Short mmCIF file of N, CA and C in Angstrom, two decimals:
data_model
loop_
_atom_site.label_atom_id
_atom_site.label_comp_id
_atom_site.label_asym_id
_atom_site.label_seq_id
_atom_site.Cartn_x
_atom_site.Cartn_y
_atom_site.Cartn_z
N MET A 1 -178.08 -113.59 -36.04
CA MET A 1 -177.92 -113.26 -36.14
C MET A 1 -178.52 -111.63 -37.30
N LEU A 2 -177.77 -110.74 -37.56
CA LEU A 2 -177.63 -108.97 -37.45
C LEU A 2 -177.28 -108.86 -38.65
N VAL A 3 -177.27 -108.59 -40.00
CA VAL A 3 -176.89 -108.70 -40.63
C VAL A 3 -176.75 -106.79 -41.68
N PRO A 4 -176.87 -105.84 -41.33
CA PRO A 4 -177.19 -104.98 -42.17
C PRO A 4 -176.96 -105.04 -43.45
N SER A 5 -178.09 -104.84 -44.07
CA SER A 5 -178.99 -104.45 -45.49
C SER A 5 -177.88 -103.98 -46.13
N GLN A 6 -176.45 -103.02 -45.73
CA GLN A 6 -175.01 -102.29 -46.29
C GLN A 6 -174.10 -102.51 -45.64
N ASP A 7 -173.31 -103.13 -46.11
CA ASP A 7 -172.44 -103.14 -45.35
C ASP A 7 -171.02 -102.52 -46.77
N HIS A 8 -170.50 -101.38 -45.22
CA HIS A 8 -170.02 -100.70 -45.81
C HIS A 8 -168.84 -100.32 -44.33
N TRP A 9 -167.62 -99.41 -44.78
CA TRP A 9 -166.87 -98.83 -44.49
C TRP A 9 -167.24 -96.77 -44.67
N THR A 10 -167.18 -96.25 -42.92
CA THR A 10 -167.54 -95.21 -42.86
C THR A 10 -166.25 -94.54 -42.35
N ILE A 11 -166.60 -92.88 -43.01
CA ILE A 11 -165.49 -92.29 -41.17
C ILE A 11 -166.42 -91.50 -41.47
N ASP A 12 -166.75 -90.98 -40.34
CA ASP A 12 -167.52 -89.75 -40.34
C ASP A 12 -166.29 -88.42 -39.44
N ARG A 13 -167.25 -87.32 -39.26
CA ARG A 13 -166.46 -85.81 -39.76
C ARG A 13 -166.18 -85.94 -38.58
N GLN A 14 -166.64 -86.43 -37.25
CA GLN A 14 -165.11 -87.41 -35.72
C GLN A 14 -164.24 -87.28 -35.72
N GLY A 15 -164.38 -88.73 -37.02
CA GLY A 15 -162.82 -89.45 -37.52
C GLY A 15 -163.03 -90.29 -36.82
N THR A 16 -164.18 -91.37 -36.64
CA THR A 16 -164.34 -92.55 -36.19
C THR A 16 -164.61 -93.31 -36.78
N VAL A 17 -163.87 -94.84 -37.25
CA VAL A 17 -164.61 -95.26 -38.06
C VAL A 17 -165.56 -95.44 -37.97
N GLU A 18 -167.09 -95.80 -38.74
CA GLU A 18 -167.85 -97.04 -37.47
C GLU A 18 -168.39 -98.02 -39.42
N VAL A 19 -168.45 -99.61 -38.55
CA VAL A 19 -168.86 -100.57 -39.64
C VAL A 19 -170.21 -100.19 -39.67
N GLY A 20 -170.78 -101.13 -40.64
CA GLY A 20 -172.27 -100.81 -41.22
C GLY A 20 -172.80 -100.60 -42.00
N GLY A 21 -174.31 -100.96 -42.12
CA GLY A 21 -174.96 -99.66 -43.06
C GLY A 21 -175.57 -98.63 -42.45
N VAL A 22 -175.56 -97.90 -43.53
CA VAL A 22 -176.34 -96.41 -42.46
C VAL A 22 -177.55 -97.04 -41.53
N GLU A 23 -177.86 -97.30 -41.76
CA GLU A 23 -179.51 -98.18 -40.18
C GLU A 23 -178.19 -97.75 -38.29
N PHE A 24 -176.99 -98.09 -38.63
CA PHE A 24 -176.73 -98.05 -37.31
C PHE A 24 -175.58 -96.79 -36.99
N VAL A 25 -175.74 -96.20 -37.77
CA VAL A 25 -174.96 -94.59 -38.12
C VAL A 25 -175.83 -93.36 -36.71
N PRO A 26 -176.71 -93.38 -36.94
CA PRO A 26 -178.59 -92.15 -35.74
C PRO A 26 -177.22 -93.00 -34.61
N VAL A 27 -176.78 -94.03 -33.72
CA VAL A 27 -176.88 -94.32 -33.15
C VAL A 27 -176.04 -94.36 -32.36
N GLY A 28 -174.47 -94.00 -32.83
CA GLY A 28 -173.13 -93.98 -33.32
C GLY A 28 -173.48 -92.61 -32.30
N HIS A 29 -174.04 -91.72 -33.68
CA HIS A 29 -173.84 -89.70 -33.33
C HIS A 29 -174.48 -89.85 -32.34
N VAL A 30 -175.84 -90.51 -31.90
CA VAL A 30 -176.32 -89.74 -30.81
C VAL A 30 -175.28 -90.87 -28.87
N GLU A 31 -174.41 -92.25 -29.18
CA GLU A 31 -173.90 -92.21 -28.79
C GLU A 31 -171.87 -90.83 -28.88
N GLN A 32 -171.68 -90.48 -29.83
CA GLN A 32 -170.78 -90.79 -29.59
C GLN A 32 -171.50 -88.78 -28.76
N ALA A 33 -172.62 -88.19 -29.15
CA ALA A 33 -172.82 -86.75 -28.27
C ALA A 33 -172.31 -87.32 -27.06
N GLY A 34 -173.16 -88.29 -25.72
CA GLY A 34 -173.29 -88.88 -24.77
C GLY A 34 -172.14 -88.26 -24.25
N TRP A 35 -171.11 -89.08 -25.12
CA TRP A 35 -169.58 -88.55 -24.40
C TRP A 35 -168.69 -87.82 -24.86
N ILE A 36 -168.97 -86.39 -25.32
CA ILE A 36 -168.30 -85.19 -25.48
C ILE A 36 -169.98 -84.04 -24.10
N ALA A 37 -171.33 -84.23 -24.17
CA ALA A 37 -171.64 -83.64 -23.08
C ALA A 37 -171.28 -84.42 -21.25
N GLU A 38 -170.16 -85.37 -21.40
CA GLU A 38 -169.69 -86.19 -20.03
C GLU A 38 -167.67 -85.87 -20.52
N GLY A 39 -168.00 -85.08 -20.99
CA GLY A 39 -166.29 -84.55 -20.62
C GLY A 39 -165.66 -85.51 -21.26
N LYS A 40 -166.09 -86.99 -21.60
CA LYS A 40 -165.29 -88.17 -22.38
C LYS A 40 -164.14 -88.36 -23.30
N VAL A 41 -164.90 -87.30 -24.12
CA VAL A 41 -164.53 -86.12 -25.07
C VAL A 41 -163.53 -85.25 -25.47
N ALA A 42 -161.57 -85.06 -26.10
CA ALA A 42 -161.49 -83.85 -25.60
C ALA A 42 -161.14 -82.81 -27.33
N TYR A 43 -161.76 -82.18 -27.77
CA TYR A 43 -161.32 -81.78 -29.57
C TYR A 43 -159.86 -80.81 -28.99
N ARG A 44 -158.63 -80.44 -30.50
CA ARG A 44 -158.32 -79.39 -29.64
C ARG A 44 -158.47 -78.50 -31.05
N GLU A 45 -157.31 -77.26 -30.49
CA GLU A 45 -158.53 -76.72 -32.01
C GLU A 45 -157.17 -75.02 -31.45
N THR A 46 -156.91 -74.22 -32.90
CA THR A 46 -155.91 -73.47 -33.02
C THR A 46 -156.79 -71.91 -32.70
N ILE A 47 -157.19 -71.23 -32.26
CA ILE A 47 -157.54 -70.05 -31.75
C ILE A 47 -156.71 -68.94 -32.19
N VAL A 48 -157.28 -68.16 -33.04
CA VAL A 48 -156.03 -66.83 -33.91
C VAL A 48 -157.47 -66.08 -33.74
N SER A 49 -157.27 -65.05 -32.99
CA SER A 49 -157.52 -63.11 -32.71
C SER A 49 -157.51 -62.05 -34.46
N GLY A 50 -159.12 -62.30 -33.95
CA GLY A 50 -159.48 -60.62 -35.16
C GLY A 50 -159.62 -61.05 -36.58
N LEU A 51 -159.99 -60.56 -37.23
CA LEU A 51 -160.54 -60.64 -38.37
C LEU A 51 -159.39 -59.85 -39.34
N ALA A 52 -158.17 -59.31 -39.31
CA ALA A 52 -157.43 -59.09 -39.73
C ALA A 52 -156.16 -60.19 -40.22
N ASN A 53 -155.73 -61.17 -38.86
CA ASN A 53 -154.80 -62.15 -38.66
C ASN A 53 -155.78 -63.39 -40.45
N ALA A 54 -156.68 -63.12 -39.55
CA ALA A 54 -157.37 -64.67 -40.78
C ALA A 54 -156.40 -65.01 -41.70
N PRO A 55 -155.94 -64.24 -42.06
CA PRO A 55 -154.66 -63.95 -44.20
C PRO A 55 -153.47 -65.38 -43.41
N GLU A 56 -153.44 -64.56 -41.94
CA GLU A 56 -151.94 -65.07 -41.03
C GLU A 56 -151.79 -67.02 -41.00
N ALA A 57 -153.64 -66.59 -40.42
CA ALA A 57 -153.52 -68.30 -39.54
C ALA A 57 -154.35 -69.26 -41.28
N PHE A 58 -154.57 -69.02 -41.83
CA PHE A 58 -155.47 -70.24 -43.45
C PHE A 58 -153.65 -69.73 -43.53
N MET A 59 -152.99 -69.41 -44.15
CA MET A 59 -151.27 -69.97 -43.83
C MET A 59 -151.35 -70.38 -43.35
N GLY A 60 -150.98 -70.29 -42.13
CA GLY A 60 -150.44 -71.30 -41.14
C GLY A 60 -151.17 -72.63 -41.45
N LEU A 61 -152.08 -72.80 -41.11
CA LEU A 61 -152.79 -74.30 -41.80
C LEU A 61 -152.02 -75.70 -43.50
N PHE A 62 -151.50 -74.67 -43.62
CA PHE A 62 -150.46 -75.09 -44.91
C PHE A 62 -148.95 -75.80 -44.48
N ARG A 63 -148.78 -74.56 -42.82
CA ARG A 63 -146.99 -74.78 -42.62
C ARG A 63 -147.35 -75.46 -41.67
N GLY A 64 -148.81 -76.12 -41.12
CA GLY A 64 -149.49 -77.56 -40.59
C GLY A 64 -148.27 -76.35 -38.68
N GLU A 65 -149.24 -75.68 -38.53
CA GLU A 65 -148.90 -74.17 -37.04
C GLU A 65 -150.80 -74.93 -35.76
N ASN A 66 -151.29 -75.26 -36.59
CA ASN A 66 -152.31 -75.67 -36.26
C ASN A 66 -152.39 -76.83 -35.37
N THR A 67 -153.12 -76.93 -34.33
CA THR A 67 -153.43 -78.07 -33.78
C THR A 67 -154.94 -78.47 -33.65
N GLY A 68 -155.64 -78.96 -34.54
CA GLY A 68 -157.04 -80.44 -34.81
C GLY A 68 -157.50 -78.48 -35.09
N LYS A 69 -158.89 -78.47 -35.59
CA LYS A 69 -159.48 -77.40 -35.99
C LYS A 69 -158.84 -75.41 -35.79
N MET A 70 -158.86 -74.32 -36.72
CA MET A 70 -158.21 -73.33 -37.11
C MET A 70 -159.79 -72.39 -36.74
N VAL A 71 -159.26 -71.27 -35.87
CA VAL A 71 -160.61 -70.79 -35.66
C VAL A 71 -159.86 -69.42 -35.47
N VAL A 72 -160.66 -68.83 -36.98
CA VAL A 72 -160.49 -67.13 -36.40
C VAL A 72 -161.73 -66.69 -35.76
N GLN A 73 -161.29 -65.59 -34.97
CA GLN A 73 -162.65 -65.02 -34.17
C GLN A 73 -162.65 -63.26 -33.77
N ILE A 74 -163.26 -63.27 -34.27
CA ILE A 74 -163.66 -62.56 -34.54
C ILE A 74 -164.34 -61.25 -33.51
N SER A 75 -164.85 -62.05 -32.77
CA SER A 75 -165.87 -61.18 -31.46
C SER A 75 -165.71 -61.83 -30.07
N ASP A 76 -165.65 -60.70 -29.00
CA ASP A 76 -165.92 -62.16 -28.32
C ASP A 76 -166.52 -62.33 -27.57
N ASP A 77 -167.58 -61.37 -28.42
CA ASP A 77 -170.08 -61.49 -28.79
C ASP A 77 -169.66 -62.64 -28.02
N PRO A 78 -169.86 -63.92 -27.95
CA PRO A 78 -170.90 -65.59 -28.59
C PRO A 78 -171.36 -65.46 -29.82
N THR A 79 -172.75 -64.67 -29.07
CA THR A 79 -173.94 -64.06 -30.05
C THR A 79 -173.88 -63.61 -31.34
N VAL A 80 -172.36 -63.40 -31.59
CA VAL A 80 -172.37 -63.37 -32.91
C VAL A 80 -171.68 -64.41 -34.13
#
């Protein structure tokens, strides 16, 4: 029987619940990364174009106008 050294509940940044000690967390993150790479996990985001629209996007967070992450796109260049 495997007994973790520290029993606790954690919620990681992906919103999943992990049960067990900290020694189990890296395995879960590797597994989740595989799901994302395989397209098994989809995420939602609201994209607002232009830095000039950032204040309105920020206020939209409080009005519940976003789905998932709110992103302000400031350039079409992915390296910026």
